[in-house]
Coordinates of N, CA and C in Angstrom, one line a residue:
M1 N 13.6 1.4 -12.0 CA 12.6 2.5 -12.4 C 11.9 2.1 -13.6
L2 N 10.5 2.3 -13.6 CA 9.7 1.9 -14.7 C 9.7 2.9 -15.8
P3 N 9.6 2.5 -17.1 CA 9.4 3.4 -18.2 C 8.1 4.2 -18.1
A4 N 8.0 5.3 -18.7 CA 6.8 6.2 -18.6 C 5.5 5.4 -19.0
E5 N 5.6 4.4 -19.9 CA 4.5 3.7 -20.3 C 3.9 2.8 -19.2
E6 N 4.8 2.3 -18.3 CA 4.4 1.4 -17.3 C 4.2 2.0 -16.0
Q7 N 4.4 3.3 -15.8 CA 4.2 4.0 -14.6 C 2.7 4.2 -14.3
P8 N 2.2 4.0 -13.1 CA 0.8 4.1 -12.7 C 0.4 5.6 -12.9
L9 N -0.9 5.8 -13.1 CA -1.3 7.2 -13.3 C -1.3 7.9 -11.9
P10 N -1.0 9.2 -11.9 CA -1.0 10.0 -10.7 C -2.4 10.1 -10.1
A11 N -2.6 10.3 -8.8 CA -3.9 10.4 -8.2 C -4.8 11.4 -8.8
A12 N -4.3 12.5 -9.3 CA -5.1 13.5 -10.0 C -5.8 13.0 -11.2
V13 N -5.2 12.0 -11.9 CA -5.7 11.5 -13.2 C -6.5 10.2 -13.0
S14 N -6.3 9.6 -11.8 CA -6.9 8.3 -11.5 C -8.4 8.5 -11.4
P15 N -9.2 7.7 -12.1 CA -10.7 7.8 -12.0 C -11.3 7.5 -10.7
T16 N -10.5 6.8 -9.8 CA -10.9 6.5 -8.5 C -11.2 7.8 -7.7
T17 N -10.4 8.8 -7.8 CA -10.7 10.0 -7.1 C -11.9 10.7 -7.5
K18 N -12.4 10.4 -8.7 CA -13.6 11.1 -9.3 C -14.8 10.3 -8.9
S19 N -14.7 9.1 -8.3 CA -15.8 8.3 -8.0 C -16.6 8.9 -6.8
P20 N -17.9 8.8 -6.9 CA -18.7 9.4 -5.8 C -18.5 8.6 -4.5
G21 N -18.4 9.3 -3.4 CA -18.3 8.6 -2.1 C -16.9 8.2 -1.8
Y22 N -15.9 8.6 -2.7 CA -14.5 8.2 -2.4 C -13.9 9.2 -1.5
I23 N -13.3 8.8 -0.4 CA -12.7 9.6 0.6 C -11.2 9.5 0.5
T24 N -10.5 10.7 0.3 CA -9.1 10.7 0.2 C -8.4 10.7 1.6
E25 N -7.3 10.1 1.7 CA -6.6 10.1 3.0 C -6.1 11.5 3.4
L26 N -6.1 12.4 2.5 CA -5.6 13.7 2.8 C -6.7 14.6 3.4
E27 N -8.0 14.1 3.4 CA -9.1 14.8 4.0 C -9.8 13.9 5.0
P28 N -9.2 13.5 6.1 CA -9.9 12.6 7.1 C -11.0 13.3 7.8
E29 N -11.1 14.7 7.7 CA -12.2 15.4 8.4 C -13.5 15.2 7.8
M30 N -13.5 14.7 6.5 CA -14.8 14.4 5.8 C -15.4 13.1 6.2
E31 N -14.7 12.3 7.1 CA -15.3 11.0 7.4 C -16.5 11.2 8.3
P32 N -17.6 10.4 8.0 CA -18.8 10.6 8.8 C -18.7 10.3 10.2
E33 N -17.7 9.4 10.6 CA -17.5 9.0 12.0 C -17.1 10.3 12.8
E34 N -16.2 11.1 12.3 CA -15.8 12.3 13.0 C -16.9 13.3 13.1
N35 N -17.7 13.4 12.0 CA -18.7 14.4 11.9 C -19.8 14.1 12.9
D36 N -20.1 12.8 13.1 CA -21.2 12.4 14.0 C -20.7 12.7 15.5
G37 N -19.5 12.5 15.8 CA -18.9 12.8 17.1 C -19.0 14.3 17.4
D38 N -18.7 15.1 16.4 CA -18.8 16.6 16.6 C -20.2 17.0 16.8
D39 N -21.2 16.5 16.1 CA -22.6 16.8 16.2 C -23.1 16.5 17.6
E40 N -22.7 15.4 18.2 CA -23.1 15.0 19.5 C -22.6 15.9 20.6
K41 N -21.3 16.4 20.4 CA -20.7 17.3 21.4 C -21.4 18.6 21.3
S42 N -21.7 19.1 20.1 CA -22.4 20.4 19.9 C -23.7 20.4 20.6
E43 N -24.5 19.3 20.5 CA -25.8 19.3 21.1 C -25.7 19.3 22.6
G44 N -24.7 18.7 23.2 CA -24.6 18.6 24.6 C -24.0 19.8 25.2

């Protein structure tokens, strides 16, 4: 087990989650691939 000083930052504190265009694995519904598929089905 690593000391508190060597432990990685939690996802909530990590600057990566604040980066624009970053997609979290907890929200796969926001992926453009799935949105495009839904749009095509709605039009048909």
